[in-house]
XYZ file of C-alpha atoms in Angstrom:
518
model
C -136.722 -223.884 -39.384
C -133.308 -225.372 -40.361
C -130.764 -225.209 -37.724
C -127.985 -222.547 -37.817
C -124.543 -221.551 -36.032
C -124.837 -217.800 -36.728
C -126.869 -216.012 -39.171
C -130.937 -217.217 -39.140
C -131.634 -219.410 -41.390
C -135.399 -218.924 -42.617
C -136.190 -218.287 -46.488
C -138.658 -217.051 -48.682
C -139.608 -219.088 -51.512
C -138.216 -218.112 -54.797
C -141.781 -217.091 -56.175
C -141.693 -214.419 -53.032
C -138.254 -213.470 -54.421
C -139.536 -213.567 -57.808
C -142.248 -211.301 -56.579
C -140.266 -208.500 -54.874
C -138.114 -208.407 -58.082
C -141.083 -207.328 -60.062
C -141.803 -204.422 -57.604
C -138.281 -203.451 -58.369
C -138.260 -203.595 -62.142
C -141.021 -201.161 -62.034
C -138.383 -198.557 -60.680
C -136.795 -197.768 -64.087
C -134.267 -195.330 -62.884
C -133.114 -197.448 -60.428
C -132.968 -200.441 -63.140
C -131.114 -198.195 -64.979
C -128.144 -196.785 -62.610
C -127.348 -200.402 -61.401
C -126.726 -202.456 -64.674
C -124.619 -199.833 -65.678
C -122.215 -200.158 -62.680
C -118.895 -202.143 -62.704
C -119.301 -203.501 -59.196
C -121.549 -206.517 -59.107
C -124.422 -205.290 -57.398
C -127.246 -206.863 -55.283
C -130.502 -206.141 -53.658
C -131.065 -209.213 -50.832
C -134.241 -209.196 -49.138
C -134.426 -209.623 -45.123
C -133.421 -213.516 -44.972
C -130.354 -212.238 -47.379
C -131.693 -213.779 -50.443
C -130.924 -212.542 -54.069
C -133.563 -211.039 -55.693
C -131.976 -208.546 -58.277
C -128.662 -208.305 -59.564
C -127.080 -205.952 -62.041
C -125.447 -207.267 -65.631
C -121.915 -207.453 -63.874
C -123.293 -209.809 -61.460
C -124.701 -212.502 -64.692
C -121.317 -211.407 -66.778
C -119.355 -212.754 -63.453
C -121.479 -216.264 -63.124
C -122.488 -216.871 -66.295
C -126.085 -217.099 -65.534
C -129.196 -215.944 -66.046
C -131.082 -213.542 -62.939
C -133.593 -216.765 -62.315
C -131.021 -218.712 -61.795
C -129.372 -217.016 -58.534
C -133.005 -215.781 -57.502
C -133.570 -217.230 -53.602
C -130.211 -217.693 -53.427
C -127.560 -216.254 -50.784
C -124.407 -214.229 -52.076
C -122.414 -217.160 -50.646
C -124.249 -219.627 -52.685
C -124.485 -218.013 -55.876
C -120.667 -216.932 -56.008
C -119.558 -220.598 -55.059
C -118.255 -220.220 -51.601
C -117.383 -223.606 -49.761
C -118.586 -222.885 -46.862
C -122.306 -222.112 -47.831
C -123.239 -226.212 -47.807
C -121.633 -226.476 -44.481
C -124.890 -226.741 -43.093
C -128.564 -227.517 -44.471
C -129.449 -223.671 -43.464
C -126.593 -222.369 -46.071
C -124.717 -219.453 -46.527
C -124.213 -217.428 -43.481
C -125.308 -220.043 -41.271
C -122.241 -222.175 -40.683
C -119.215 -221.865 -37.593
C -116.913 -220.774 -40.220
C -119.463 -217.145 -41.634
C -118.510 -216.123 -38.092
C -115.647 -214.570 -39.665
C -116.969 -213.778 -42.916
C -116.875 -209.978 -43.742
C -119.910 -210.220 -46.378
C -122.057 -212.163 -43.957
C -121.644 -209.534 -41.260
C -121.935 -206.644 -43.435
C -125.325 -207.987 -44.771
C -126.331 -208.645 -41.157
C -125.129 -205.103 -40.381
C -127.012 -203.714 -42.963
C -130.346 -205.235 -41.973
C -129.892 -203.717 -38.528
C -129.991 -200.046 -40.820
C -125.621 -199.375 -40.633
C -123.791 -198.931 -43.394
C -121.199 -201.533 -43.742
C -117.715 -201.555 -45.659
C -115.748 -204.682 -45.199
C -113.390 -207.495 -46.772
C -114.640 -211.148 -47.090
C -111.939 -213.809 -48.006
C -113.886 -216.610 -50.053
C -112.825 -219.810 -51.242
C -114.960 -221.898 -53.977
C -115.802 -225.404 -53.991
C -113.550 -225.719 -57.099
C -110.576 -224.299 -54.766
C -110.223 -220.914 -56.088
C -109.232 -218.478 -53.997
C -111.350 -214.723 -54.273
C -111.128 -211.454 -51.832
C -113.775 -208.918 -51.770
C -114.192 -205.473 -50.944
C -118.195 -205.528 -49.866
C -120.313 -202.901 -48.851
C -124.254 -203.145 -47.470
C -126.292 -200.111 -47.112
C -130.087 -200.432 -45.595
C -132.308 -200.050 -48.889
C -135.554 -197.785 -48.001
C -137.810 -198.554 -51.023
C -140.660 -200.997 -50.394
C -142.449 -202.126 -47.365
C -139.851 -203.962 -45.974
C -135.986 -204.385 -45.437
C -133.802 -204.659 -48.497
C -130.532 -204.371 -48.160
C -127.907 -202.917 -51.058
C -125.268 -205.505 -51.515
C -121.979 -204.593 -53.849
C -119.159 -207.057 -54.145
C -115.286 -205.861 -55.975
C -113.048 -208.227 -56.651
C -110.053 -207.234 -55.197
C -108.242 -210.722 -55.528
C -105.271 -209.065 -57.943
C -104.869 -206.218 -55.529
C -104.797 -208.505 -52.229
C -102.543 -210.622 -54.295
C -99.755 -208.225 -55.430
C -99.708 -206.216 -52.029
C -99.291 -210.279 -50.274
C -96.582 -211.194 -52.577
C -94.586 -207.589 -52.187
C -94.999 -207.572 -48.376
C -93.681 -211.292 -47.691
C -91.098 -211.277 -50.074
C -90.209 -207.377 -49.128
C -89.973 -209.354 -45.872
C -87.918 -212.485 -46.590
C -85.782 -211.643 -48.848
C -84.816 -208.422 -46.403
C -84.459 -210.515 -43.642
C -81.845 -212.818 -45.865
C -79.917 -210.137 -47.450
C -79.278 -208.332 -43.893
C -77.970 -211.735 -42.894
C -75.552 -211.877 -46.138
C -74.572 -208.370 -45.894
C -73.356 -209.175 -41.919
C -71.310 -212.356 -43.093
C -69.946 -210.463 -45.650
C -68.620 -207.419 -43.793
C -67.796 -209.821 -41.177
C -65.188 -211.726 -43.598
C -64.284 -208.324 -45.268
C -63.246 -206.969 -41.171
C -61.588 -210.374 -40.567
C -57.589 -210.417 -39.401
C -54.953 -211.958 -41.025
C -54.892 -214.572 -37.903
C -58.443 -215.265 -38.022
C -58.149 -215.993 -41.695
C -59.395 -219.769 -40.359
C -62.457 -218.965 -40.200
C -63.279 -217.471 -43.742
C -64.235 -220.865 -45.362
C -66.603 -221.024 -42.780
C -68.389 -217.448 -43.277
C -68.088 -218.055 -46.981
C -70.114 -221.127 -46.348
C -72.847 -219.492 -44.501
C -72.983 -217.078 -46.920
C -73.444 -219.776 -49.744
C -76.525 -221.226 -47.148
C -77.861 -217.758 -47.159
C -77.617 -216.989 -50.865
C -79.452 -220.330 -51.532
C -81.851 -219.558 -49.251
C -82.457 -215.747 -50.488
C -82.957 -217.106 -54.382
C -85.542 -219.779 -53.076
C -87.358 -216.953 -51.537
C -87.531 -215.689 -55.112
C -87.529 -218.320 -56.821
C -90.925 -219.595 -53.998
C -93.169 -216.191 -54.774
C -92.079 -216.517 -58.314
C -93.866 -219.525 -58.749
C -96.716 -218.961 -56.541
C -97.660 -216.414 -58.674
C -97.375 -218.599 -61.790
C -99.325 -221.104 -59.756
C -101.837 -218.167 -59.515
C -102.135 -217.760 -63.191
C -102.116 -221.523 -64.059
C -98.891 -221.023 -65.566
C -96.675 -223.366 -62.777
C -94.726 -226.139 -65.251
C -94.508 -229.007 -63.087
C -91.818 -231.386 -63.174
C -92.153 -235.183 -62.477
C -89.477 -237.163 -60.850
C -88.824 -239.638 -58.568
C -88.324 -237.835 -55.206
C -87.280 -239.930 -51.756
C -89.305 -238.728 -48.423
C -86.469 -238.839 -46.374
C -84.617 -235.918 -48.263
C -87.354 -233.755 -48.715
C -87.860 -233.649 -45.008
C -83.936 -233.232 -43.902
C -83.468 -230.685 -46.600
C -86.078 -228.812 -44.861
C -84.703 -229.602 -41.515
C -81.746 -228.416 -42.991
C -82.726 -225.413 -43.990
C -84.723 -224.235 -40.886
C -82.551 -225.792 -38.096
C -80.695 -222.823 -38.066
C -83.488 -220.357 -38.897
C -84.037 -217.333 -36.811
C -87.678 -219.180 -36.071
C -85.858 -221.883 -34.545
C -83.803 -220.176 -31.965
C -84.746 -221.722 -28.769
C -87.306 -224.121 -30.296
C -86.000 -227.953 -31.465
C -86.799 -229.925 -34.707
C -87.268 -233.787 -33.907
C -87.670 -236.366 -37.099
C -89.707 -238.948 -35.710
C -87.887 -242.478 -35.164
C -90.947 -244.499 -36.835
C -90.210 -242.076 -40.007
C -90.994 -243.956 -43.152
C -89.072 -243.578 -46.269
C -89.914 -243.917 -49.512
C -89.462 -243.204 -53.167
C -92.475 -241.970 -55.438
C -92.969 -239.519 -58.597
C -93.768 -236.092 -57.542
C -91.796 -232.455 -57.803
C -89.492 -232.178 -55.972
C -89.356 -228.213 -56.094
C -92.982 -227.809 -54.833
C -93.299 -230.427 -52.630
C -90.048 -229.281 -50.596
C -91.559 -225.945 -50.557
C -94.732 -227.611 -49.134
C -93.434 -229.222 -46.072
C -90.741 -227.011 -45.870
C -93.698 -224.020 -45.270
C -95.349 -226.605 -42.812
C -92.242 -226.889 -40.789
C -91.515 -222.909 -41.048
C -94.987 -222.143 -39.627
C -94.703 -224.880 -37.273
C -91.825 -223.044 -35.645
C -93.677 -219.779 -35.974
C -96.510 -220.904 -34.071
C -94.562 -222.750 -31.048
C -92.974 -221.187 -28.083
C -89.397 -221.239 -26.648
C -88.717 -223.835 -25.291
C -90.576 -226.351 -27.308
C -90.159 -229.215 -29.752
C -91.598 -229.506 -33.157
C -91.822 -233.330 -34.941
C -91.409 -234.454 -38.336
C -92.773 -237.722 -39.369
C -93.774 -239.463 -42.503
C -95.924 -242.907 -43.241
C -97.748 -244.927 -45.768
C -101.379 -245.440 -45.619
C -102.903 -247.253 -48.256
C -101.909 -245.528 -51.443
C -100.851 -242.543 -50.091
C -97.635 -240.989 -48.837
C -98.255 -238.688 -45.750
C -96.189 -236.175 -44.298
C -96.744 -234.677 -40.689
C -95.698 -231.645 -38.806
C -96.962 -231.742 -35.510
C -96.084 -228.649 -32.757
C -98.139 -228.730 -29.149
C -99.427 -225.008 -29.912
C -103.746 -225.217 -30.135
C -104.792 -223.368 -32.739
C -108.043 -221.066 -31.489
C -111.556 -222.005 -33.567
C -111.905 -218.785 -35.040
C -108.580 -219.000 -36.241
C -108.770 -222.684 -37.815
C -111.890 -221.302 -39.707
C -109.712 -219.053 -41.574
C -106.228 -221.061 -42.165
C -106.524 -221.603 -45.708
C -108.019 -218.570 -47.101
C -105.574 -216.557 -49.068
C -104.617 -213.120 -47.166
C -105.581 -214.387 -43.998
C -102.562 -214.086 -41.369
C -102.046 -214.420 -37.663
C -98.877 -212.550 -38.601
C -99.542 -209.452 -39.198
C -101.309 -208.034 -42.496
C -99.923 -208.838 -45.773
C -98.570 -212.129 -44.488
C -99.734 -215.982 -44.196
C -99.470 -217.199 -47.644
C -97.495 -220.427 -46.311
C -100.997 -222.007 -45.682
C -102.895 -220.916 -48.687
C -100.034 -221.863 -50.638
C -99.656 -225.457 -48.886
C -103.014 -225.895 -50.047
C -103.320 -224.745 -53.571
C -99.733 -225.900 -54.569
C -101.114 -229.350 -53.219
C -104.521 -229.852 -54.986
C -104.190 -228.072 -58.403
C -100.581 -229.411 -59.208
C -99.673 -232.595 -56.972
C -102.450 -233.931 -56.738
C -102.645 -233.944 -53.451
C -103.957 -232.342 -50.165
C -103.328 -230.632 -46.901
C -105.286 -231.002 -43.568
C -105.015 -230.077 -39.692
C -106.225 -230.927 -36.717
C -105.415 -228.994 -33.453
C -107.014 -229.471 -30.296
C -105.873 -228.029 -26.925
C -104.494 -231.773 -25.508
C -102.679 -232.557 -28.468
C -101.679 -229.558 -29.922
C -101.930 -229.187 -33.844
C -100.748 -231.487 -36.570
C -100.689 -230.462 -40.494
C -100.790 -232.894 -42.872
C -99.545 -233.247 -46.618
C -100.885 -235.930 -48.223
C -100.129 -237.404 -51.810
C -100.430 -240.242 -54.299
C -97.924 -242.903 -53.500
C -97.110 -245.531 -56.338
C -94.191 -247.713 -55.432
C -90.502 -247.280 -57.324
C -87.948 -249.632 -56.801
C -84.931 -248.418 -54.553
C -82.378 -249.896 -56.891
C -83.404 -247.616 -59.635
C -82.929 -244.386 -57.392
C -79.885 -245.875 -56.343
C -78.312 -246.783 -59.885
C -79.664 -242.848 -60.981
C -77.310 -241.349 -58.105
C -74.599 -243.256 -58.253
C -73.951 -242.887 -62.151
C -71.717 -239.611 -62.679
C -71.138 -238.145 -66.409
C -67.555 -239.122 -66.353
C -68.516 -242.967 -66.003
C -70.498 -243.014 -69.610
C -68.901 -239.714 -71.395
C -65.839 -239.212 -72.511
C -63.849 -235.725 -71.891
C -63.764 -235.190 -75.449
C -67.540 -234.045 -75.074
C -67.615 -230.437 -75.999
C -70.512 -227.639 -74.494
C -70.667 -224.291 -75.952
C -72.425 -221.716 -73.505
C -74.086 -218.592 -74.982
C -74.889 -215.838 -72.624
C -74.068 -212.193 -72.729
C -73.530 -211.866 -69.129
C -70.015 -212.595 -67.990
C -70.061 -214.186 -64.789
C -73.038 -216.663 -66.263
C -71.009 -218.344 -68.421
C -68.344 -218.255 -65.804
C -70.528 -220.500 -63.361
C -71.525 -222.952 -66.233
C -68.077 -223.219 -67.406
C -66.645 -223.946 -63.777
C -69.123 -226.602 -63.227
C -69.123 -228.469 -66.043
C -65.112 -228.367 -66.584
C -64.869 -229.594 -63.093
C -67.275 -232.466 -64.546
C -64.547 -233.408 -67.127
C -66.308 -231.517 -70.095
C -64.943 -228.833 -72.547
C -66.598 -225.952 -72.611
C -66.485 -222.752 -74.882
C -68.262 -219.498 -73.544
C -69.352 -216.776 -76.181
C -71.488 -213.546 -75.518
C -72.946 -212.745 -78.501
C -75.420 -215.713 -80.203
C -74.959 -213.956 -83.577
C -70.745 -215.201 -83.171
C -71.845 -218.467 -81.645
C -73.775 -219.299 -84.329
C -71.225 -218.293 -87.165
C -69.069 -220.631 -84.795
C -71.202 -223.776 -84.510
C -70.791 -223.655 -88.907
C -67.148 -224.258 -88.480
C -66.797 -226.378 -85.412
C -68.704 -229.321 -83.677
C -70.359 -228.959 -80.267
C -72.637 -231.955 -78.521
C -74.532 -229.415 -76.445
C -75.230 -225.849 -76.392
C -76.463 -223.824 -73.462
C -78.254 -220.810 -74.715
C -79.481 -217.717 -72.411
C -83.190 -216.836 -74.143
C -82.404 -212.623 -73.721
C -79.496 -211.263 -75.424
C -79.056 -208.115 -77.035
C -79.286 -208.062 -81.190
C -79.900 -211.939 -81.716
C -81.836 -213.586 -79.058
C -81.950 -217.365 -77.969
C -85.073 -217.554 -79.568
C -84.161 -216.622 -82.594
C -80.346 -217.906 -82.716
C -81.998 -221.634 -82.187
C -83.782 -221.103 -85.265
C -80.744 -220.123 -87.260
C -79.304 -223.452 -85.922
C -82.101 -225.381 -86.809
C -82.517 -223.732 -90.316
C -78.875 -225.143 -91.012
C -78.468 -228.962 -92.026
C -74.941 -229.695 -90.209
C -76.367 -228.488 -86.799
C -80.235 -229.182 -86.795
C -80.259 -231.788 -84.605
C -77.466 -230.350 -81.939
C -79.568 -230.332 -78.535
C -80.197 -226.918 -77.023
C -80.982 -226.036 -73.683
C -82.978 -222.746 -72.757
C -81.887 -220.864 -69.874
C -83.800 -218.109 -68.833
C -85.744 -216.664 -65.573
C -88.775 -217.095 -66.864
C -90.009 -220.491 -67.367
C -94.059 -219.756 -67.671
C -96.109 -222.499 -69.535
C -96.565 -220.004 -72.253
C -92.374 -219.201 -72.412
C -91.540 -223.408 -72.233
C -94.027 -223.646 -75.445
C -92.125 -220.951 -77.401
C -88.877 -222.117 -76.878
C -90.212 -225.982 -77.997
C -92.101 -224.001 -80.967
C -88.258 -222.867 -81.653
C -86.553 -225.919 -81.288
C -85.028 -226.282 -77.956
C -84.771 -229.313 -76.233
C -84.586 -228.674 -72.720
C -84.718 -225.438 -70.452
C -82.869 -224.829 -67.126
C -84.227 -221.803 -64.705
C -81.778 -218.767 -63.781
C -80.300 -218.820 -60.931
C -78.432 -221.722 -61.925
C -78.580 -224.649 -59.453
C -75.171 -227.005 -59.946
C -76.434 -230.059 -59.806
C -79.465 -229.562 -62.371
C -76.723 -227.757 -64.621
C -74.765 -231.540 -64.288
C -77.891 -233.656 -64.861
C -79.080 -232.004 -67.202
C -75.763 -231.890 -69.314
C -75.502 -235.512 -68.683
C -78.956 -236.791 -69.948
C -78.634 -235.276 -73.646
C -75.138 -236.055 -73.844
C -76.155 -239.986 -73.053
C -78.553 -239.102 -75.662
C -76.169 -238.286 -78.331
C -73.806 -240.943 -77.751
């Protein structure tokens, strides 16, 4: 028999399995009331093998029945875990804590079961089930009733509400104190507004990434994340996150140290995700430690990869590093813990990369990030920052801005003027377009949703016109799904930026397509 670490591991041979399905399809009515459930339903025999499934279960797999016959519910549905060990699913450390497992085993032992498994496939999918198991009394020997719901979308949307719910609360309790502390201040403590203002500004930032974080992990979800290759420099993805947590409420009493051997380096990744990456390493780093203590920050080359490491001396219990990458899984509370399941799948699906942990209880627990590294030259980095727009563009350049909120065009306006550019603000596209026939503009900045005449559909009445056709057009909207950056290219943009505005993409951007037109 074939070693195991929890469930036993001995089979019957898929002509036994093959066997008891036959006594089974005798049973018509039973036949009958199971393919015509919703669930995906299946009867397991005594060693927890498959040997009848419903038509929901083939729809899901896209099989045929002899296909998952002799097989465990692990092994049919994918699960990672169920080639852990040469016994399979259910016999591995990590089915300790797996709800369908248990339930099964439950079942055998004649209780009713109703539990949740978390399941991740060897493709890296992420899946949460609602199981039940109910003894099944019809043939000489134990059966057990196995139905699986895929409550992924459910676990999913109740996740996302909760931590941003969280967050974002947390954040806008924090802006609403600055601000009634400025509002409260006396004329001889006046001093001290810029300051407030300033951590105001830090806390505004950090409430729209919060948004701007679950936004995208629930494009990421849906395959829909548009990623964004640039050259990115390790050293200020890790102090921007230092940055950003040093005066966190999870660091109050704990310390952030950046390793002295740190390497830095330039390489082409996003910048957006992978800050959000070791950023959520650092955050749950801090979360995990205890007053008191120091967390470290280090980064190094090996081979052809660039890794980055968060290491805090907290040990991380077995039972618990089982579980650290499966989706709803939290040692937070429920509803929380998507840093680590996010880590990982914003890692592998869209940077190419990966992220892995040790933790034992004499060294404490180190996550790594770990990515392709291909070598840029310094110089170039060096030559991108230090050119500004008003080095290669003359102030003549003129930027019309089309949005029908107010205080929209107001930002873009103040930024770019302050860049040396003109700028000309208008609120309805319908009058912006009448005005691009009877003036010239180098760059327009168009909002997608407008009342009467939409971006959309105002860049095609530009393009349909043979004095503007080939103005460039930048998209700015706050929605920037795969499917919404292929309609506005359909249309004719050029380039999108995402609402809330960030300054210094509204000056790059600006920049590159003027260079363009020059």
């Amino acid at each position: 028999m074939l070693d195991t670490q929890f469930a036993p591991s001995k089979r019957e041979s898929v002509e036994t399995c093959v066997f008891q399905q036959e006594k089974l399809n005798k049973r018509h009515i039973f036949k009958s009331v199971i393919d015509n459930m919703p669930y995906l339903f299946m009867v397991l025999n005594d060693c927890r093998q498959i040997i009848y499934t419903n038509e929901s279960v083939l729809k899901f797999l896209g099989c045929k029945l002899c296909e998952v016959q002799g097989k465990r519910p692990g092994e049919a549905l994918g699960c990672a875990n169920a080639d852990k060990y040469d016994g399979g699913c259910g016999t591995s450390l990590f089915c300790k804590n797996c709800g369908a497992v248990n339930a099964i085993l439950g079942a055998l032992k004649n209780t009713e079961q109703i539990q949740e498994c978390r399941l991740t496939t060897s493709s890296g999918a992420s899946l949460d089930l609602r199981v039940w198991a109910y003894p099944l009394p019809i043939i000489d020997k134990k059966y057990v009733a196995f139905i699986c719901d895929d409550i992924s979308d459910e676990k999913r949307r109740r996740s996302l509400e909760r931590v941003f719910f969280h967050d974002v609360l947390n954040t806008a309790g924090g802006i609403q104190g600055a601000v009634g502390k400025l509002y409260r201040a006396k004329a001889e403590r006046i001093y001290h507004a810029s300051e407030t203002a300033e951590r105001i500004l830090d806390m505004t930032s950090e409430l729209i990434g919060e948004i701007k974080a679950q936004k995208d992990l629930a494009a990421a979800e849906a395959n829909e994340l548009h990623v964004n290759q640039d050259i990115v420099c390790t050293r200020d993805i890790v102090e921007h996150a230092v940055a950003l947590y040093r005066n966190h409420s999870v660091c109050i009493d704990r310390e952030i140290q950046i390793l002295p051997d740190f390497g830095n380096y330039t390489f082409y990744s996003d910048t957006i995700l992978l800050s959000r990456v070791v950023g959520n390493m650092l955050k749950n780093a801090l979360e995990a430690s205890s007053p008191g203590e120091t967390v470290k920050v280090g980064c190094q080359r090996r081979g052809n990869r660039i890794l980055f490491e968060v290491h805090n001396p907290e040990y991380i219990p077995e039972d618990v590093q089982r579980q650290i990458f499966q989706r709803s899984f939290s040692t937070k509370g429920e509803g929380r813990g998507l840093g680590t399941y996010s880590m990982k799948m914003l890692s592998s699906r869209y940077l190419s990369g990966d992220v892995y942990f040790t933790s034992t209880p004499e060294q404490g627990t180190v996550f790594v990030a770990s990515y392709p590294f291909k070598e840029i030259s310094t110089v170039v980095k060096e030559e991108k920052k230090d050119k500004t727009p008003a080095q290669v563009l003359s102030e003549a350049k003129k930027i019309m801005i089309i949005d029908d909120i107010e205080i929209n065009r107001e930002i873009i306006q103040y930024i770019l003027e302050d860049e040396g550019y003109c700028c000309h603000g208008f609120d309805s596209a319908g009058e912006a377009v009448d005005a691009l026939m009877h003036e010239h503009y180098d760059l327009v900045f168009m909002d997608v949703n407008m009342p009467v005449m939409g971006g959309i559909e105002a860049t095609k009445a530009i393009r349909a016109n043979e004095s503007t056709k080939d103005i460039p057009i930048i998209a700015m909207s706050a929605s920037m799904s795969l499917s919404d950056l292929k309609a506005y290219e359909a249309a004719g943009m050029n380039g999108h930026i995402e609402k809330p505005f960030d300054t210094d993409q509204i000056i790059s951007i600006a920049a590159d397509w003027l260079k363009k037109e020059e």
